[in-house]
CSV table of C-alpha atoms and ligand atoms in Angstrom, one decimal:
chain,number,residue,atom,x,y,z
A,1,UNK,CA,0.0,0.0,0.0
A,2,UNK,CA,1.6,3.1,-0.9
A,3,UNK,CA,1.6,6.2,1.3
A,4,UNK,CA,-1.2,8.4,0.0
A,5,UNK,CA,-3.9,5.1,-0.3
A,6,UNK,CA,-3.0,4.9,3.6
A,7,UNK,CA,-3.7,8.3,4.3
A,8,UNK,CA,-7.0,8.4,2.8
A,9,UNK,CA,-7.4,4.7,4.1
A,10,UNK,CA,-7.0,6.7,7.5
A,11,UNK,CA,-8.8,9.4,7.4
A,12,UNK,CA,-11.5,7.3,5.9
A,13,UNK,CA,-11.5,5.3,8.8
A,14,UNK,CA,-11.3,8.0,11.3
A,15,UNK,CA,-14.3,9.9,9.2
A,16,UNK,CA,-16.2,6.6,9.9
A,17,UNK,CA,-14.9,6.8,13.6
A,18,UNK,CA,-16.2,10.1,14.3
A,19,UNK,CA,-20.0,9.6,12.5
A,20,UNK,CA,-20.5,6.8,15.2
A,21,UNK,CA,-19.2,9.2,17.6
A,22,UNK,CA,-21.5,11.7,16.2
A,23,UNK,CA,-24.6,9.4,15.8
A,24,UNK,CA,-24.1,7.8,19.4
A,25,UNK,CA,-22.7,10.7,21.3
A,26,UNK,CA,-26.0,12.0,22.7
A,27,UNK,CA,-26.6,8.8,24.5
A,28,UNK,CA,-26.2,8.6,27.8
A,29,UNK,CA,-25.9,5.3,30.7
A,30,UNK,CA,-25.8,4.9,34.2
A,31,UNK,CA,-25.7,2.2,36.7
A,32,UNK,CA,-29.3,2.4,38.5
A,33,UNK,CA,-28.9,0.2,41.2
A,34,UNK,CA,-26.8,0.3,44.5
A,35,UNK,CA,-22.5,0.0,44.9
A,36,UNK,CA,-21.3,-3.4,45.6
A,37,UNK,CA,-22.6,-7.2,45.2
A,38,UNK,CA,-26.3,-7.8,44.4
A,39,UNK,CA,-28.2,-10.5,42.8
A,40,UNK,CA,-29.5,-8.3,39.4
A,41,UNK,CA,-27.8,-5.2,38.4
A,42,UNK,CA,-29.4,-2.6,35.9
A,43,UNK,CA,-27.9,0.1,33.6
A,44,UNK,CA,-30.3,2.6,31.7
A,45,UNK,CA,-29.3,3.9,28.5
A,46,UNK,CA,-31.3,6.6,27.3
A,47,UNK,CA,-31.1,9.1,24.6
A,48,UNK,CA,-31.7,9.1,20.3
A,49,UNK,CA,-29.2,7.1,19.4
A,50,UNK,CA,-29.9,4.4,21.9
A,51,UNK,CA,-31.0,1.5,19.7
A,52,UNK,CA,-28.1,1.6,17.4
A,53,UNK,CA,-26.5,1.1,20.5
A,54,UNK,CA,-28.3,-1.8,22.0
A,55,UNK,CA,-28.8,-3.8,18.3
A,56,UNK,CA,-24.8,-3.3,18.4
A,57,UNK,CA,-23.9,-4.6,22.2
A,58,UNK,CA,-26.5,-7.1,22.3
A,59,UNK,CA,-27.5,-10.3,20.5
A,60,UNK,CA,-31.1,-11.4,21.4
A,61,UNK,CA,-31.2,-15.0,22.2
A,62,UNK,CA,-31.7,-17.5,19.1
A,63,UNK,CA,-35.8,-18.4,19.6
A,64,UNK,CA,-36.4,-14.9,20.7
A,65,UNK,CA,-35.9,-12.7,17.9
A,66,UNK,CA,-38.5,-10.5,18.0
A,67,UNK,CA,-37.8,-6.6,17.8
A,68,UNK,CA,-37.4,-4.6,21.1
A,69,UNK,CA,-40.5,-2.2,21.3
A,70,UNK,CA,-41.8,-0.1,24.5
A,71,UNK,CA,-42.8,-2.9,26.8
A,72,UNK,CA,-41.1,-5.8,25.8
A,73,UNK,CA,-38.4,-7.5,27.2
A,74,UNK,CA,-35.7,-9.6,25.7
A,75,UNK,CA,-33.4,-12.6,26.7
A,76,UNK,CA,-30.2,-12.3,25.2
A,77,UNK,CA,-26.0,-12.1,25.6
A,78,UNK,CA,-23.8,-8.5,26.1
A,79,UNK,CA,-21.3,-9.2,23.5
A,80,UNK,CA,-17.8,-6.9,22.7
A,81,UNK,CA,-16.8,-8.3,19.0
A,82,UNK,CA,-16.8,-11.9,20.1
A,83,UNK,CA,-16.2,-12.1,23.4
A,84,UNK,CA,-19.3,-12.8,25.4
A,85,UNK,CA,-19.8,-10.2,28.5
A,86,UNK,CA,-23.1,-11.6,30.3
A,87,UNK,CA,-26.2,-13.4,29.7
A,88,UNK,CA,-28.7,-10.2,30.3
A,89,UNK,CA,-32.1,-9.1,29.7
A,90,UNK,CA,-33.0,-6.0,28.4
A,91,UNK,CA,-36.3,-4.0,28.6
A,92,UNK,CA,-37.2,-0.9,26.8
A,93,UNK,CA,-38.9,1.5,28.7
A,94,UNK,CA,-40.1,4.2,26.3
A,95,UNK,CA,-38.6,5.3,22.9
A,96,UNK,CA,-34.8,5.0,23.2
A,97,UNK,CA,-34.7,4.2,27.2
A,98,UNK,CA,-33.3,1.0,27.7
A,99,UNK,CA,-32.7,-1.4,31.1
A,100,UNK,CA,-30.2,-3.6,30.5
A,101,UNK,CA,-30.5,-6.1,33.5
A,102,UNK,CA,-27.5,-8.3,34.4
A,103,UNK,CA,-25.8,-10.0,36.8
A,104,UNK,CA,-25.0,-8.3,39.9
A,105,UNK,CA,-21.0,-8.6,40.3
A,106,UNK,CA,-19.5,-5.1,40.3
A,107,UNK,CA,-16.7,-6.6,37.5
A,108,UNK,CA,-19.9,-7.9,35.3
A,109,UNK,CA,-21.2,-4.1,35.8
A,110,UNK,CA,-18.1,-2.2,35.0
A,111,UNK,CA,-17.0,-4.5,32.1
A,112,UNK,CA,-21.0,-3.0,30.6
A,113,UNK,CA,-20.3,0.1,31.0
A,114,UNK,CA,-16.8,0.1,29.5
A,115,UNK,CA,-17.8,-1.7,26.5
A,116,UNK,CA,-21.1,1.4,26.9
A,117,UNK,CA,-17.9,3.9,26.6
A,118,UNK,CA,-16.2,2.3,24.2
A,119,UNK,CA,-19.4,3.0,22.0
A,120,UNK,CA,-19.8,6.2,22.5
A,121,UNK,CA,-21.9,6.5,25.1
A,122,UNK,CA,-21.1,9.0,27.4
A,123,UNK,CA,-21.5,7.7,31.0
A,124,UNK,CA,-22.8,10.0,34.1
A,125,UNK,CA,-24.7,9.4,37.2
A,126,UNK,CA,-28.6,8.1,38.1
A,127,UNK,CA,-29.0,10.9,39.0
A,128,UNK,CA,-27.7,13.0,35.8
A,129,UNK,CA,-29.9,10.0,34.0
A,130,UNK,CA,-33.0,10.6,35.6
A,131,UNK,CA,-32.8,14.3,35.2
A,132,UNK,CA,-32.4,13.8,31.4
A,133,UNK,CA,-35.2,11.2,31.1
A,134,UNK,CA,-38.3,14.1,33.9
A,135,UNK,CA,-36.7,16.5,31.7
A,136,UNK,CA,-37.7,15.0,28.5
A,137,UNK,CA,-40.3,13.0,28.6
A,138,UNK,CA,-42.8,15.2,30.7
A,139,UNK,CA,-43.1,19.2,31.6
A,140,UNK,CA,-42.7,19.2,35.2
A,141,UNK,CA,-41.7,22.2,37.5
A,142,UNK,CA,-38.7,21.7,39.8
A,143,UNK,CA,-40.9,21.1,43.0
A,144,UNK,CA,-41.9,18.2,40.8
A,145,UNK,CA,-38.4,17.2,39.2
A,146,UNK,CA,-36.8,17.9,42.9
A,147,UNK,CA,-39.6,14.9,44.7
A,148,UNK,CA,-38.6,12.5,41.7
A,149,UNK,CA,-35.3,12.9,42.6
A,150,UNK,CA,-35.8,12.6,46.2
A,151,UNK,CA,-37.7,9.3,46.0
A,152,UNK,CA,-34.8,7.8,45.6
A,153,UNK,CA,-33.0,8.6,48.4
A,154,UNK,CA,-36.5,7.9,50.6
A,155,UNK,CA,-35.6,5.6,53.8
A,156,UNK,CA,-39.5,4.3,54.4
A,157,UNK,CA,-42.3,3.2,51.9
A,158,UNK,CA,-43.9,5.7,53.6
A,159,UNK,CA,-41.1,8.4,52.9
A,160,UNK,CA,-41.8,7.2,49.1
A,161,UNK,CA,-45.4,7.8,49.7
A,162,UNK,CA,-45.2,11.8,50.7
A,163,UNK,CA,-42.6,12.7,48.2
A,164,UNK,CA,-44.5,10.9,45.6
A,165,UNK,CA,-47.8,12.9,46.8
A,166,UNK,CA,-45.8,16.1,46.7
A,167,UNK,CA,-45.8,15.8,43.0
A,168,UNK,CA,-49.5,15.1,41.9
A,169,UNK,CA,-51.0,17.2,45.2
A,170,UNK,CA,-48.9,18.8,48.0
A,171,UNK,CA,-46.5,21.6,47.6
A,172,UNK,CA,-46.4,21.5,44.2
A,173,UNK,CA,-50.1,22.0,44.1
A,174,UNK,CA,-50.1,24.3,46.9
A,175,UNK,CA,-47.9,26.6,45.2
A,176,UNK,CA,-49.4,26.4,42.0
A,177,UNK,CA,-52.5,27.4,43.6
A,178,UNK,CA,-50.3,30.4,45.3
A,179,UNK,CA,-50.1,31.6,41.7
A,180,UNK,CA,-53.3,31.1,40.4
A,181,UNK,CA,-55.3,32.7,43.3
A,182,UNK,CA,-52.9,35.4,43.9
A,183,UNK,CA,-55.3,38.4,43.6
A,184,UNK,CA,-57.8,37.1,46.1
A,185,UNK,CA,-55.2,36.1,48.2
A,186,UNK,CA,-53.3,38.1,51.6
A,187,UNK,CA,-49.6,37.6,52.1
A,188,UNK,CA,-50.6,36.6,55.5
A,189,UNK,CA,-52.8,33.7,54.4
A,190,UNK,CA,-49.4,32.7,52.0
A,191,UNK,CA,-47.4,32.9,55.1
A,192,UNK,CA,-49.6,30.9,57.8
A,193,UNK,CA,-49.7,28.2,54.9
A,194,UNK,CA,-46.0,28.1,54.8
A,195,UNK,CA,-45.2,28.2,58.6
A,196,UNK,CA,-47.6,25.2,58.4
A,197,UNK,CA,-45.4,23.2,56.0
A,198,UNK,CA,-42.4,24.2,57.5
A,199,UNK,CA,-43.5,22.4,60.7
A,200,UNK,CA,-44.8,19.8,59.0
A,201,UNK,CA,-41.6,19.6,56.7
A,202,UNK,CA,-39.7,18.6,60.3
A,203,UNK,CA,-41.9,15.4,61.2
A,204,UNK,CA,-41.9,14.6,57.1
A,205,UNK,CA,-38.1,15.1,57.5
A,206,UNK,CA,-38.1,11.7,59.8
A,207,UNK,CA,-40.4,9.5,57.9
A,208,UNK,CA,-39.0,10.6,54.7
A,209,UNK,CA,-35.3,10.4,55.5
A,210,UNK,CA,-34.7,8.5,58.7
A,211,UNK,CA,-34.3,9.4,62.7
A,212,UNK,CA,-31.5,9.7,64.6
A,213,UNK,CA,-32.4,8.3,68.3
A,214,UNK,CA,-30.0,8.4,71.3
A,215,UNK,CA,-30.1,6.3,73.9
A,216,UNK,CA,-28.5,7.7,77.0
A,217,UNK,CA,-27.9,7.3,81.0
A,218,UNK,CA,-25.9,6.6,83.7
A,219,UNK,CA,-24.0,3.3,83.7
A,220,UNK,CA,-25.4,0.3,84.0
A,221,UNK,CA,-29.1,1.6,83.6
A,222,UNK,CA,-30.4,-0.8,80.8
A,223,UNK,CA,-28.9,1.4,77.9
A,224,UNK,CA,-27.1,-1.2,75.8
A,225,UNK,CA,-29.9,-4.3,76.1
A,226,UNK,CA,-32.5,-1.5,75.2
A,227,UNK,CA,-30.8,-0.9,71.9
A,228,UNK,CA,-30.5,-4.6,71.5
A,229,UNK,CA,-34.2,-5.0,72.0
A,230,UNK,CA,-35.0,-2.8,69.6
A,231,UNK,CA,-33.1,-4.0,67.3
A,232,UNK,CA,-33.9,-7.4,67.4
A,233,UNK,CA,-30.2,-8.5,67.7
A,234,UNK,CA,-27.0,-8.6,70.0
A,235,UNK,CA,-25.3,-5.6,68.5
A,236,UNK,CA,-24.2,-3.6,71.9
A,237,UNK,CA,-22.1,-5.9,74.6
A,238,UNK,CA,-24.0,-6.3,77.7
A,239,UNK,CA,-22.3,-6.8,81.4
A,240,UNK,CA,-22.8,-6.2,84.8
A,241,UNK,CA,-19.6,-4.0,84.2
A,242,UNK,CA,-20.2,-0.6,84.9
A,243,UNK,CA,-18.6,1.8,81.8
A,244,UNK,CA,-18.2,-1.2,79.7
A,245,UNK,CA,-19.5,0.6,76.3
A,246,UNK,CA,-16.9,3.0,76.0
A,247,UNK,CA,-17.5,3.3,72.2
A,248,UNK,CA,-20.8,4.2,70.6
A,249,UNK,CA,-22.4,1.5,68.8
A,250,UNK,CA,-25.4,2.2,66.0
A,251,UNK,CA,-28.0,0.0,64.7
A,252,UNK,CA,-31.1,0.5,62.6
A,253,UNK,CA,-34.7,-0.7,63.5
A,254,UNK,CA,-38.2,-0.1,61.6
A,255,UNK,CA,-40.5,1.7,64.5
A,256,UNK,CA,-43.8,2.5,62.5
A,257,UNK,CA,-43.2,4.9,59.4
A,258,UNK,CA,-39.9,5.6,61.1
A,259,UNK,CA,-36.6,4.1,60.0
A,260,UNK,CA,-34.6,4.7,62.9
A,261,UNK,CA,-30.4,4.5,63.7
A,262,UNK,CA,-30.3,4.2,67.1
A,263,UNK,CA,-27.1,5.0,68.9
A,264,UNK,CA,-25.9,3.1,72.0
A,265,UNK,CA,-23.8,5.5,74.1
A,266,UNK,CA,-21.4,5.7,76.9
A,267,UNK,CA,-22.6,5.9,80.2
A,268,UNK,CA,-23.0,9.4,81.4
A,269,UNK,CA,-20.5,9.3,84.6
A,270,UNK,CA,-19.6,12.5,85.9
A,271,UNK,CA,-16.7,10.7,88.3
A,272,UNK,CA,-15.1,9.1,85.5
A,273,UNK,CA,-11.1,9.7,85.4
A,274,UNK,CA,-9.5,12.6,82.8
A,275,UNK,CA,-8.7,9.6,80.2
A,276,UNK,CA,-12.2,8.3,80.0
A,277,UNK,CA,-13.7,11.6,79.4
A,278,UNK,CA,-13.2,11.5,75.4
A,279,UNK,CA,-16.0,9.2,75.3
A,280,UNK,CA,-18.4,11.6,77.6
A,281,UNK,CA,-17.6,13.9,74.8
A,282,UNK,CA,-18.4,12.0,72.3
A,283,UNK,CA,-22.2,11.4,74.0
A,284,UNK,CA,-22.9,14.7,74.6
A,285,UNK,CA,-21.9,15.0,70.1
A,286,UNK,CA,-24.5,12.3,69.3
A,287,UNK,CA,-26.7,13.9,72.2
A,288,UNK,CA,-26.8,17.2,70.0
A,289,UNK,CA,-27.4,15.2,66.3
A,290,UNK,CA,-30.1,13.1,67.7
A,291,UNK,CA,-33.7,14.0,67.2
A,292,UNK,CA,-34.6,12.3,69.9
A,293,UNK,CA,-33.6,11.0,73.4
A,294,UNK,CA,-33.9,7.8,75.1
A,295,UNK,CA,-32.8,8.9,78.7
A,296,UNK,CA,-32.4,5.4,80.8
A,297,UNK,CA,-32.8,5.1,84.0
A,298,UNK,CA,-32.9,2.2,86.7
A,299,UNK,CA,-36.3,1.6,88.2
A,300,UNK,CA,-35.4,-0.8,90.6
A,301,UNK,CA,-32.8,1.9,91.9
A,302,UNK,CA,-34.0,5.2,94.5
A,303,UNK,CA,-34.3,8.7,92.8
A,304,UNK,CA,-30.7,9.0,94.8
A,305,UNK,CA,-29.3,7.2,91.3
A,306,UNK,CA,-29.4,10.3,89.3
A,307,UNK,CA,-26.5,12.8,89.2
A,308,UNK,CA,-27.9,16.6,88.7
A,309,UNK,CA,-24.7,17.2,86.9
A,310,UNK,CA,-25.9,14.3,84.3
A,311,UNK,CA,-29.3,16.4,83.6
A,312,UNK,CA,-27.3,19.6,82.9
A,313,UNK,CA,-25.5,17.9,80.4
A,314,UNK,CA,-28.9,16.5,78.8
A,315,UNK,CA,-30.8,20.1,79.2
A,316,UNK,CA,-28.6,22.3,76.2
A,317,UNK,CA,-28.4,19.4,74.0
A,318,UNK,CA,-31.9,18.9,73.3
A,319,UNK,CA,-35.3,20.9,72.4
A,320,UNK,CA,-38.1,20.7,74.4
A,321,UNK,CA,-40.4,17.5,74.4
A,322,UNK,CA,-37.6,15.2,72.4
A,323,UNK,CA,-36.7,13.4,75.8
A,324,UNK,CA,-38.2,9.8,76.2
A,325,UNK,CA,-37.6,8.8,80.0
A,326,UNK,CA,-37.4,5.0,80.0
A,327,UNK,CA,-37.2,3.4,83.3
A,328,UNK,CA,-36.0,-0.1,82.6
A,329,UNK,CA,-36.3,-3.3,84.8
A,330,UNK,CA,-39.8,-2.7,85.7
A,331,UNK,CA,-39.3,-7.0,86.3
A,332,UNK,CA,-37.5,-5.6,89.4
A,333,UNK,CA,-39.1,-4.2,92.5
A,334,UNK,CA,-40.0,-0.8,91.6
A,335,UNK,CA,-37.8,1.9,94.1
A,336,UNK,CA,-38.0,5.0,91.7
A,337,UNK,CA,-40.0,7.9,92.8
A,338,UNK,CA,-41.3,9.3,89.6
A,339,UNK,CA,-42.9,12.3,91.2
A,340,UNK,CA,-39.3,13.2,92.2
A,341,UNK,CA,-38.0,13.9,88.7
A,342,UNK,CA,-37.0,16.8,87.1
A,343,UNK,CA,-39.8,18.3,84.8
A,344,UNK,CA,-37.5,17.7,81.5
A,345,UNK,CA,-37.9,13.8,82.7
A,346,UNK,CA,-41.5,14.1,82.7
A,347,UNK,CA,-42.9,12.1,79.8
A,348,UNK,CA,-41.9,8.3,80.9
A,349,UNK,CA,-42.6,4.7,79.8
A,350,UNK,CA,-41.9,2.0,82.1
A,351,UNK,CA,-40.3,-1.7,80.6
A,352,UNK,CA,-38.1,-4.1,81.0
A,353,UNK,CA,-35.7,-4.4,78.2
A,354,UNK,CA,-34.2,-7.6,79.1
A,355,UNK,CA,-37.7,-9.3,79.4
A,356,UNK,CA,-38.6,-7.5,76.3
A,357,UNK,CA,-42.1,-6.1,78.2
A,358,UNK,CA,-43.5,-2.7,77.5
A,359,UNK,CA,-41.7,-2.3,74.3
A,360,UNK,CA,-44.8,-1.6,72.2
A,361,UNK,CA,-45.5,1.2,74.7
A,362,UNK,CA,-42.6,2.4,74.4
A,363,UNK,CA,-42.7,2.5,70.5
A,364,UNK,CA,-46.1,4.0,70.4
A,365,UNK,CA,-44.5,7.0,72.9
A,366,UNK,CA,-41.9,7.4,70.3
A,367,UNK,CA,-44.0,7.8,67.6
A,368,UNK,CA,-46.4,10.4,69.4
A,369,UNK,CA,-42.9,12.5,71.0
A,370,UNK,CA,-41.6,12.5,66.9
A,371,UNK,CA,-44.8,14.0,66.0
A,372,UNK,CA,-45.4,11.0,63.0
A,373,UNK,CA,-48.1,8.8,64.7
A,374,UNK,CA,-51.2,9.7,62.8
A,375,UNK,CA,-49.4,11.8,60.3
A,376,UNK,CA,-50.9,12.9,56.7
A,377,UNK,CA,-48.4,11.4,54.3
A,378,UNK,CA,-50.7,13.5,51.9
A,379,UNK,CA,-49.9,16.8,53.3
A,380,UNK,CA,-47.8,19.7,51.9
A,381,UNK,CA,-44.0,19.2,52.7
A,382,UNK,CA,-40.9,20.4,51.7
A,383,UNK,CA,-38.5,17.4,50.2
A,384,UNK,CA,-35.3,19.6,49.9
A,385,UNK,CA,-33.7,22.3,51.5
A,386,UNK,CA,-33.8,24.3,48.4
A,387,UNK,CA,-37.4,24.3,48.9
A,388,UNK,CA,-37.4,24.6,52.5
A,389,UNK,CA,-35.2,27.6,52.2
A,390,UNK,CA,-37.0,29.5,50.1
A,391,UNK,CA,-40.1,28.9,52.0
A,392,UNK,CA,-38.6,30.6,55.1
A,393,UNK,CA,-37.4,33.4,52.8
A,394,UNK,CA,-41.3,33.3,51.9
A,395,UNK,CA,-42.2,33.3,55.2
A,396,UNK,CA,-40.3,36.7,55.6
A,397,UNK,CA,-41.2,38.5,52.4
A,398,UNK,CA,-42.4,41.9,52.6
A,399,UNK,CA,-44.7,42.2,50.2
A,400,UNK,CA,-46.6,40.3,47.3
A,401,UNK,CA,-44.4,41.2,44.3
A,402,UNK,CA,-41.4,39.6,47.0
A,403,UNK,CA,-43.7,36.6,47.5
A,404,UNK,CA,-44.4,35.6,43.8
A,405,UNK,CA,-40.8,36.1,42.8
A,406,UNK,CA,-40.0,33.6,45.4
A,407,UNK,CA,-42.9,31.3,44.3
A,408,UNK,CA,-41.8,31.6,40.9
A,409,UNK,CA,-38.3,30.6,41.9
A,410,UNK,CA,-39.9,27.6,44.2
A,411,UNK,CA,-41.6,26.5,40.5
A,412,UNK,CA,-39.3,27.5,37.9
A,413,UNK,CA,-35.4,27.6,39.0
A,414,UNK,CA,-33.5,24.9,37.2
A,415,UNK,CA,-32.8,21.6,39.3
A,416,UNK,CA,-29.2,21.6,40.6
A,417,UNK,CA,-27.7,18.3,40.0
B,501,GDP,N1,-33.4,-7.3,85.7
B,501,GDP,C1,-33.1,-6.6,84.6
B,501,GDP,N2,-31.8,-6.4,84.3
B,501,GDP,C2,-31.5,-5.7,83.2
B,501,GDP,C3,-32.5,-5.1,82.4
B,501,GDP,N3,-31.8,-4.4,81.4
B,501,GDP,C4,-30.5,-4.6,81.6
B,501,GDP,N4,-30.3,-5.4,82.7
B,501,GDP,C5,-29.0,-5.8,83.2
B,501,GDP,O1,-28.3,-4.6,83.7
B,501,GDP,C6,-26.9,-4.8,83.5
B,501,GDP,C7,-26.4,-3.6,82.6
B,501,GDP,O2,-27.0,-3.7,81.4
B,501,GDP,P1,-26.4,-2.9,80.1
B,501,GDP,O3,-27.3,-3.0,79.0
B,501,GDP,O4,-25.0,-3.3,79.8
B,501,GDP,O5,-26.3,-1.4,80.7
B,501,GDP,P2,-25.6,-0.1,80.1
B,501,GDP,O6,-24.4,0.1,80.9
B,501,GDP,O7,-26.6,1.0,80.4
B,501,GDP,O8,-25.4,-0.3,78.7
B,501,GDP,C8,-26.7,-6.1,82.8
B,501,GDP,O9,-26.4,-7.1,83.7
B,501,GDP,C9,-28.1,-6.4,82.2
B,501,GDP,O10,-28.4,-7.8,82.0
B,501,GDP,C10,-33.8,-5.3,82.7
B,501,GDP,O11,-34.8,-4.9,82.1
B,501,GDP,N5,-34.1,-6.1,83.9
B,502,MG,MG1,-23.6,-0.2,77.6
């Protein structure tokens, strides 16, 4: 081959090269499902170019090769040139959205969306994905876009449930409705509707994300065979010891809508030595994150038990009415004098944790003290802090032209990724 036939060999070849480029470059893929080993993994490929991509990757299996429409799903092998990849199904979703589902090893995964790359495809986030496919498949305002998003990071079924209501009714609705009525409407009438969902927005908060719960006390009280209890598990050590969780130790448990981490801490001990004092800190840190507070105490012991300087420690960490008093070994004869206890100790349950009695009571009390027994999953909340934000700035506006810019922004600002 002489020199010129292999330069116009070349760029003949890389003309070729970069009209697949061209023809495959708007399309997009993602790994939808969780980091690490699973059973089934699934990559979305979405964009115009999608099923050039797809007829070139995949080879449907030999008695199934019928055409891959909206709805259907095929059996077939993820092949690079020769060299089979994994034995897959693949699903199309809508007009050039594809699910490719294989197996779950991370390798099988990455090797997919290599061979994706190698085709052109340009490979981003779910996230990024998702944003692509709300964008173009439907109009939605970012309220709407923003609760899409947020299902997936929703810790309950009913978390799910609110952010998915905030899209058909809820503060999307709500302020929509803002807009429409906005001649017959005050401010004021604006801003009692968003103090409402603001507050609301905090018990949503739990249900829709997860609660942190701290269980504190003195040494010895119960704290560690609580959280095991309530977790349904040995996960905190448990000994007659006093100080013998010197470490906090989390666990998560299901407690009605709530998915909860609960956090085992060190004993509050006020005559502990200098070196043991780290972990005291380190209670009073997860004391301040918590939402709410399990404070353990003794039953079988006198009121004499509790240290004032314990309580002072409790009092600046924590709002009002997010203190649980639990007094434990009610299988014991009862000594403590409940009438004796400071008012922040006021709202008690009695159980036994290692008898596993009263727990129901006690999960019922947590329920009512988080505010999400009996709550509206259909109500108005916030699902972001974007929104919550400008809701505060709403509550503060000074006058309606203020209000409806804010509105507008609440409706129309584009989603940050
Ligand atoms: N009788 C009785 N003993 C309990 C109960 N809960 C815990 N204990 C015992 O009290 C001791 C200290 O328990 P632990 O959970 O380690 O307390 P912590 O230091 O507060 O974490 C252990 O011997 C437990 O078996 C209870 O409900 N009834
Ligand atoms: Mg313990």
């Amino acid at each position: 081959m002489n020199s010129k036939s292999k330069t116009s060999n070349e760029q003949r070849l890389s003309a070729v090269a970069s009209a697949k480029a061209e023809a495959t470059s708007n399309v997009v893929a993602a790994v939808m499902t969780g980091k690490g080993a699973g059973a089934i993994s699934t990559i979305e490929v979405f964009g115009k170019k999608a099923e050039t991509v797809i007829q070139k990757i995949f080879i449907p299996s030999k008695n199934n090769q019928s055409q891959l429409k909206t709805g259907r799903v095929l059996l077939g092998t993820i092949k690079d040139g020769n060299e089979i990849i994994d034995q897959v199904t693949i699903g199309c979703e809508a007009d050039n959205c594809y699910a490719i589902n294989c197996h779950g090893n991370p390798l099988i995964v990455e090797m997919i969306m290599q061979l994706l790359g190698k085709n052109s495809v340009k490979l981003i986030t779910a996230k990024e994905l998702l944003i692509k496919i709300f964008c173009q498949q439907e109009k939605l305002n970012t309220i709407e876009l923003e609760s899409k998003l947020a299902r997936l990071k929703a810790a309950t079924i009913e978390g799910t449930k609110i952010i998915a209501n905030q899209i058909d009714f809820g503060l999307a609705r709500t302020t929509a409705n803002w807009l429409e009525n906005l001649d017959d409407l005050q401010l004021d009438e604006i801003k009692t509707q968003c103090e409402k969902i603001l507050k609301a927005t905090q018990t949503a908060g739990l249900i829709m994300y997860g609660c942190k719960i701290a269980i504190v006390g003195q040494p010895n009280t119960g704290k560690s065979t609580l959280l095991n209890c309530l977790c349904g598990r040995q996960k905190a050590i448990v000994t007659d010891v006093r100080g013998t969780t010197r470490d906090w130790v989390s666990a998560f448990c299901k407690i009605g809508p709530l998915s909860v981490e609960l956090f085992d801490t060190a004993g509050l001990d006020e005559k502990l030595s200098t070196s043991e004092q780290a972990a005291q800190k380190e209670t009073v840190n997860i004391l301040r994150q918590a939402d709410l507070v399990l404070f353990v105490l003794d039953g079988s012991e006198s009121i004499e038990q509790l240290d004032k300087k314990v309580i002072d420690k409790l009092v600046p960490s924590q709002a009002e009415g997010t203190i649980l008093t639990v007094l434990n070994k009610s299988d014991l004869e009862f000594h403590l004098k409940t009438d004796k206890l400071p008012s922040i100790l006021n709202n008690t349950v009695k159980i036994s944790a290692k008898l596993d009695t009263g727990i129901d009571e006690l999960r019922e009390k947590i329920l009512k003290l988080s505010g999400t027994d009996n709550f509206d999953l259909r109500q108005a909340v916030c699902t972001t802090t974007r929104q919550e934000n400008l809701l505060i700035r709403l509550t503060n506006a000074k006058s309606k032209d203020i209000a409806v810019a804010i509105i507008t922004e609440l409706l129309n600002a584009p989603l940050s990724v």
